[in-house]
Amino acid sequence: AIPANNPSQTLTHLVQKWDRRWRAGLTLIWLPRALAPALVIGLALAIISRIRPFLIPDQIALIILAGMAAGALVVAASIWLRDRSLIHAARRFDVLLGLNERVSTSFELIDGRIATTGELAQLQLQDAQERAHAAHPNKRLPLHINWREWALLALLAAVVAVLLLLPNPQDVIAQDNAAAAAAIEQAGDTLQQITEEVAADPSLREEERRNLLEVLETSSNTLAQNDVSPEEAFAAVTDAQNSLEALADQVDQQLTASSAA
């Protein structure tokens, strides 16, 4: 049996401390590599948006920030959430710190996976504790920063920032296109709502309903075209409006005639 004053807690604390340092080192290595793709995509979008109307700077910046956040989350999850087993970490640091399986063997003794006498177990645990304290994690587990990669990342970010901040004549066209697309979408929603109301209106005669639905369908098909211009969209909505007004005039005349009769 393992004595009551075994160094299990000390070894556990050391392994957890080494594990945090090891994961921090991996994070410093992989973080710039995870952030770079978002900036590369942003650079490509910024260049395209200067050649032709495509995206405005705010949209590109939002895409870049979302991509960088996603990359950072992937790195953090893959490094800090994977393989949290204490025994696996002990085996890793036995190799990295040159401890010759002392720490992992100690945990196996503590868990009862290796059968031995209490005296031998105590000697093994004391030896593992002494060697673990004498290890040099600062040298064997360095927090290495690749300044070249970080400098390249900073340069890329600076280039993208300049492209987004400098005036771009295409931005006005892109904003106008976005406004036109929003107006066309709103007009389509309005026509869809009118179509549903006309189809369900019990006061309309069947011929009136059919004529109105044909006009509304034609207008909706016009708005659904990918290359429809704002002028064509306005004309389609105007046709539908004129048809509704004509029907309203017809109903008013019928009501006037009925009142006179």
Tab-separated table of C-alpha atoms in Angstrom:
chain	number	residue	atom	x	y	z
A	1	ALA	CA	0.000	0.000	0.000
A	2	ILE	CA	1.107	3.568	-0.671
A	3	PRO	CA	1.873	5.520	2.527
A	4	ALA	CA	-0.522	8.258	3.542
A	5	ASN	CA	2.054	11.007	2.991
A	6	ASN	CA	2.643	10.125	-0.686
A	7	PRO	CA	3.772	12.887	-3.104
A	8	SER	CA	0.806	12.382	-5.440
A	9	GLN	CA	-0.490	15.919	-4.991
A	10	THR	CA	2.938	17.416	-5.671
A	11	LEU	CA	3.427	15.398	-8.849
A	12	THR	CA	-0.095	16.250	-10.030
A	13	HIS	CA	0.539	19.963	-9.487
A	14	LEU	CA	3.822	19.810	-11.400
A	15	VAL	CA	2.336	17.917	-14.336
A	16	GLN	CA	-0.578	20.356	-14.570
A	17	LYS	CA	1.846	23.275	-14.464
A	18	TRP	CA	3.976	21.749	-17.239
A	19	ASP	CA	0.840	21.003	-19.231
A	20	ARG	CA	-0.297	24.642	-19.129
A	21	ARG	CA	3.138	25.809	-20.250
A	22	TRP	CA	3.252	23.261	-23.067
A	23	ARG	CA	-0.198	24.288	-24.322
A	24	ALA	CA	0.700	27.977	-24.081
A	25	GLY	CA	3.752	27.294	-26.257
A	26	LEU	CA	1.605	25.551	-28.867
A	27	THR	CA	-0.830	28.471	-28.814
A	28	LEU	CA	1.936	30.966	-29.531
A	29	ILE	CA	3.056	28.839	-32.473
A	30	TRP	CA	-0.324	28.216	-34.071
A	31	LEU	CA	-2.208	31.440	-33.332
A	32	PRO	CA	-0.619	33.570	-36.099
A	33	ARG	CA	-1.143	30.713	-38.548
A	34	ALA	CA	-4.825	30.584	-37.598
A	35	LEU	CA	-5.300	34.346	-37.973
A	36	ALA	CA	-3.531	34.665	-41.325
A	37	PRO	CA	-6.225	33.032	-43.563
A	38	ALA	CA	-8.851	35.600	-42.528
A	39	LEU	CA	-6.501	38.448	-43.436
A	40	VAL	CA	-5.633	36.833	-46.768
A	41	ILE	CA	-9.332	36.496	-47.583
A	42	GLY	CA	-9.887	40.098	-46.505
A	43	LEU	CA	-7.029	41.249	-48.737
A	44	ALA	CA	-8.538	39.425	-51.718
A	45	LEU	CA	-11.982	40.898	-51.037
A	46	ALA	CA	-10.521	44.403	-50.689
A	47	ILE	CA	-8.696	44.096	-54.020
A	48	ILE	CA	-11.782	42.751	-55.796
A	49	SER	CA	-13.890	45.550	-54.321
A	50	ARG	CA	-11.501	48.102	-55.824
A	51	ILE	CA	-11.740	46.535	-59.251
A	52	ARG	CA	-15.534	46.346	-59.354
A	53	PRO	CA	-18.456	47.047	-57.001
A	54	PHE	CA	-18.589	44.175	-54.546
A	55	LEU	CA	-18.341	44.815	-50.782
A	56	ILE	CA	-17.985	47.988	-48.731
A	57	PRO	CA	-15.162	48.323	-46.141
A	58	ASP	CA	-17.437	47.667	-43.154
A	59	GLN	CA	-18.552	44.358	-44.636
A	60	ILE	CA	-14.978	43.291	-45.394
A	61	ALA	CA	-13.852	44.238	-41.888
A	62	LEU	CA	-16.691	42.218	-40.394
A	63	ILE	CA	-15.727	39.176	-42.477
A	64	ILE	CA	-12.087	39.513	-41.380
A	65	LEU	CA	-12.973	39.817	-37.695
A	66	ALA	CA	-15.327	36.850	-37.875
A	67	GLY	CA	-12.686	34.741	-39.636
A	68	MET	CA	-9.988	35.677	-37.127
A	69	ALA	CA	-12.301	34.906	-34.203
A	70	ALA	CA	-13.160	31.540	-35.733
A	71	GLY	CA	-9.483	30.729	-36.289
A	72	ALA	CA	-8.567	31.687	-32.729
A	73	LEU	CA	-11.412	29.560	-31.337
A	74	VAL	CA	-10.338	26.546	-33.402
A	75	VAL	CA	-6.768	26.851	-32.142
A	76	ALA	CA	-7.865	27.326	-28.533
A	77	ALA	CA	-10.253	24.376	-28.661
A	78	SER	CA	-7.824	22.030	-30.399
A	79	ILE	CA	-4.973	22.844	-27.988
A	80	TRP	CA	-6.632	23.478	-24.632
A	81	LEU	CA	-9.466	20.946	-24.774
A	82	ARG	CA	-7.733	17.900	-26.205
A	83	ASP	CA	-6.297	14.996	-24.216
A	84	ARG	CA	-6.644	16.229	-20.622
A	85	SER	CA	-5.659	12.862	-19.137
A	86	LEU	CA	-3.110	13.217	-16.354
A	87	ILE	CA	-1.342	9.961	-17.130
A	88	HIS	CA	-0.992	10.875	-20.819
A	89	ALA	CA	0.450	14.248	-19.857
A	90	ALA	CA	2.881	12.523	-17.475
A	91	ARG	CA	4.118	10.254	-20.269
A	92	ARG	CA	4.545	13.252	-22.551
A	93	PHE	CA	6.674	15.145	-20.022
A	94	ASP	CA	8.674	12.053	-19.122
A	95	VAL	CA	9.911	12.261	-22.720
A	96	LEU	CA	10.146	16.047	-23.078
A	97	LEU	CA	11.882	16.585	-19.726
A	98	GLY	CA	14.050	13.471	-19.815
A	99	LEU	CA	12.499	11.896	-16.706
A	100	ASN	CA	12.754	8.327	-18.055
A	101	GLU	CA	9.137	7.375	-17.262
A	102	ARG	CA	9.504	8.215	-13.570
A	103	VAL	CA	6.391	10.413	-13.315
A	104	SER	CA	4.075	8.200	-15.381
A	105	THR	CA	5.245	5.129	-13.442
A	106	SER	CA	4.521	6.957	-10.185
A	107	PHE	CA	0.939	7.630	-11.266
A	108	GLU	CA	0.539	3.973	-12.245
A	109	LEU	CA	1.772	2.994	-8.785
A	110	ILE	CA	-0.674	5.421	-7.163
A	111	ASP	CA	-3.570	4.045	-9.244
A	112	GLY	CA	-2.591	0.479	-8.372
A	113	ARG	CA	-1.797	-0.503	-11.941
A	114	ILE	CA	1.639	-1.767	-10.886
A	115	ALA	CA	1.916	-4.186	-7.970
A	116	THR	CA	4.887	-3.662	-5.673
A	117	THR	CA	5.819	-3.387	-2.005
A	118	GLY	CA	5.100	-0.238	-0.044
A	119	GLU	CA	8.770	0.456	0.548
A	120	LEU	CA	9.729	0.195	-3.118
A	121	ALA	CA	6.734	2.301	-4.091
A	122	GLN	CA	7.709	4.995	-1.613
A	123	LEU	CA	11.276	5.055	-2.934
A	124	GLN	CA	9.993	5.297	-6.484
A	125	LEU	CA	7.655	8.174	-5.633
A	126	GLN	CA	10.338	10.071	-3.740
A	127	ASP	CA	12.784	9.644	-6.622
A	128	ALA	CA	10.171	10.822	-9.138
A	129	GLN	CA	9.374	13.847	-7.004
A	130	GLU	CA	13.030	14.820	-6.649
A	131	ARG	CA	13.714	14.441	-10.360
A	132	ALA	CA	10.536	16.325	-11.255
A	133	HIS	CA	11.563	19.257	-9.059
A	134	ALA	CA	15.022	19.207	-10.662
A	135	ALA	CA	13.613	19.299	-14.190
A	136	HIS	CA	14.042	22.480	-16.262
A	137	PRO	CA	10.709	23.167	-17.995
A	138	ASN	CA	11.832	26.681	-18.973
A	139	LYS	CA	14.545	25.151	-21.164
A	140	ARG	CA	12.805	21.968	-22.270
A	141	LEU	CA	9.384	23.636	-22.785
A	142	PRO	CA	10.261	27.083	-24.169
A	143	LEU	CA	7.563	29.655	-24.971
A	144	HIS	CA	8.879	30.232	-28.452
A	145	ILE	CA	7.494	33.153	-30.456
A	146	ASN	CA	8.117	33.132	-34.177
A	147	TRP	CA	8.607	36.848	-34.703
A	148	ARG	CA	8.847	36.401	-38.459
A	149	GLU	CA	5.320	34.981	-38.632
A	150	TRP	CA	3.934	37.669	-36.328
A	151	ALA	CA	5.692	40.383	-38.354
A	152	LEU	CA	4.234	38.979	-41.581
A	153	LEU	CA	0.806	38.927	-39.938
A	154	ALA	CA	1.185	42.568	-38.852
A	155	LEU	CA	2.298	43.577	-42.360
A	156	LEU	CA	-0.682	41.810	-43.895
A	157	ALA	CA	-3.039	43.527	-41.439
A	158	ALA	CA	-1.502	46.907	-42.278
A	159	VAL	CA	-1.962	46.394	-46.020
A	160	VAL	CA	-5.596	45.378	-45.547
A	161	ALA	CA	-6.205	48.384	-43.272
A	162	VAL	CA	-4.769	50.769	-45.882
A	163	LEU	CA	-6.961	49.278	-48.615
A	164	LEU	CA	-10.054	49.607	-46.437
A	165	LEU	CA	-9.315	53.147	-45.246
A	166	LEU	CA	-8.341	54.704	-48.573
A	167	PRO	CA	-11.281	56.151	-50.561
A	168	ASN	CA	-12.684	53.686	-53.062
A	169	PRO	CA	-14.902	54.970	-55.925
A	170	GLN	CA	-16.510	51.548	-56.145
A	171	ASP	CA	-17.955	51.885	-52.624
A	172	VAL	CA	-20.643	54.320	-53.764
A	173	ILE	CA	-21.722	51.966	-56.532
A	174	ALA	CA	-21.713	49.011	-54.148
A	175	GLN	CA	-23.850	50.933	-51.646
A	176	ASP	CA	-26.279	51.942	-54.395
A	177	ASN	CA	-26.504	48.333	-55.555
A	178	ALA	CA	-27.148	47.172	-51.992
A	179	ALA	CA	-29.869	49.793	-51.543
A	180	ALA	CA	-31.468	48.798	-54.846
A	181	ALA	CA	-31.353	45.123	-53.892
A	182	ALA	CA	-33.005	45.912	-50.555
A	183	ALA	CA	-35.715	47.940	-52.282
A	184	ILE	CA	-36.349	45.136	-54.781
A	185	GLU	CA	-36.559	42.595	-51.983
A	186	GLN	CA	-39.014	44.771	-50.071
A	187	ALA	CA	-41.126	45.236	-53.191
A	188	GLY	CA	-41.166	41.466	-53.701
A	189	ASP	CA	-42.345	40.916	-50.133
A	190	THR	CA	-45.078	43.516	-50.622
A	191	LEU	CA	-46.288	41.868	-53.840
A	192	GLN	CA	-46.269	38.472	-52.132
A	193	GLN	CA	-48.429	39.816	-49.309
A	194	ILE	CA	-50.843	41.461	-51.768
A	195	THR	CA	-51.066	38.231	-53.754
A	196	GLU	CA	-52.033	36.270	-50.651
A	197	GLU	CA	-54.656	38.860	-49.725
A	198	VAL	CA	-56.142	38.881	-53.230
A	199	ALA	CA	-56.269	35.093	-53.337
A	200	ALA	CA	-58.143	34.985	-50.021
A	201	ASP	CA	-60.463	37.991	-50.590
A	202	PRO	CA	-64.078	36.671	-50.732
A	203	SER	CA	-65.468	39.943	-52.090
A	204	LEU	CA	-63.741	39.566	-55.481
A	205	ARG	CA	-65.396	37.900	-58.424
A	206	GLU	CA	-63.498	34.997	-59.950
A	207	GLU	CA	-62.645	36.895	-63.140
A	208	GLU	CA	-61.357	39.894	-61.181
A	209	ARG	CA	-59.336	37.640	-58.933
A	210	ARG	CA	-57.800	35.809	-61.890
A	211	ASN	CA	-56.837	39.032	-63.701
A	212	LEU	CA	-55.254	40.489	-60.572
A	213	LEU	CA	-53.337	37.312	-59.796
A	214	GLU	CA	-51.954	37.250	-63.344
A	215	VAL	CA	-50.717	40.825	-63.039
A	216	LEU	CA	-49.209	40.151	-59.611
A	217	GLU	CA	-47.530	36.961	-60.832
A	218	THR	CA	-46.007	38.799	-63.791
A	219	SER	CA	-44.699	41.537	-61.505
A	220	SER	CA	-43.310	39.000	-59.029
A	221	ASN	CA	-41.536	37.097	-61.815
A	222	THR	CA	-39.963	40.341	-62.981
A	223	LEU	CA	-38.646	41.077	-59.494
A	224	ALA	CA	-37.316	37.518	-59.157
A	225	GLN	CA	-34.949	37.912	-62.109
A	226	ASN	CA	-31.295	38.132	-61.100
A	227	ASP	CA	-30.479	40.979	-63.476
A	228	VAL	CA	-33.565	43.094	-62.866
A	229	SER	CA	-32.806	46.817	-62.662
A	230	PRO	CA	-34.368	49.205	-60.155
A	231	GLU	CA	-36.253	50.838	-63.029
A	232	GLU	CA	-37.758	47.502	-64.099
A	233	ALA	CA	-38.666	46.704	-60.508
A	234	PHE	CA	-40.366	50.084	-60.136
A	235	ALA	CA	-42.287	49.520	-63.378
A	236	ALA	CA	-43.454	46.084	-62.189
A	237	VAL	CA	-44.699	47.466	-58.894
A	238	THR	CA	-46.368	50.356	-60.740
A	239	ASP	CA	-48.221	47.925	-63.026
A	240	ALA	CA	-49.493	46.019	-60.026
A	241	GLN	CA	-50.505	49.256	-58.325
A	242	ASN	CA	-52.348	50.461	-61.428
A	243	SER	CA	-54.231	47.174	-61.627
A	244	LEU	CA	-55.277	47.460	-57.987
A	245	GLU	CA	-56.360	51.061	-58.504
A	246	ALA	CA	-58.349	50.102	-61.588
A	247	LEU	CA	-60.106	47.382	-59.602
A	248	ALA	CA	-60.809	49.846	-56.799
A	249	ASP	CA	-62.333	52.304	-59.290
A	250	GLN	CA	-64.443	49.531	-60.758
A	251	VAL	CA	-65.710	48.517	-57.325
A	252	ASP	CA	-66.510	52.152	-56.514
A	253	GLN	CA	-68.499	52.481	-59.723
A	254	GLN	CA	-70.401	49.296	-58.946
A	255	LEU	CA	-71.196	50.551	-55.462
A	256	THR	CA	-72.336	53.928	-56.846
A	257	ALA	CA	-74.558	52.218	-59.389
A	258	SER	CA	-76.011	49.978	-56.702
A	259	SER	CA	-76.713	52.987	-54.465
A	260	ALA	CA	-78.415	54.869	-57.295
A	261	ALA	CA	-80.531	51.857	-58.090
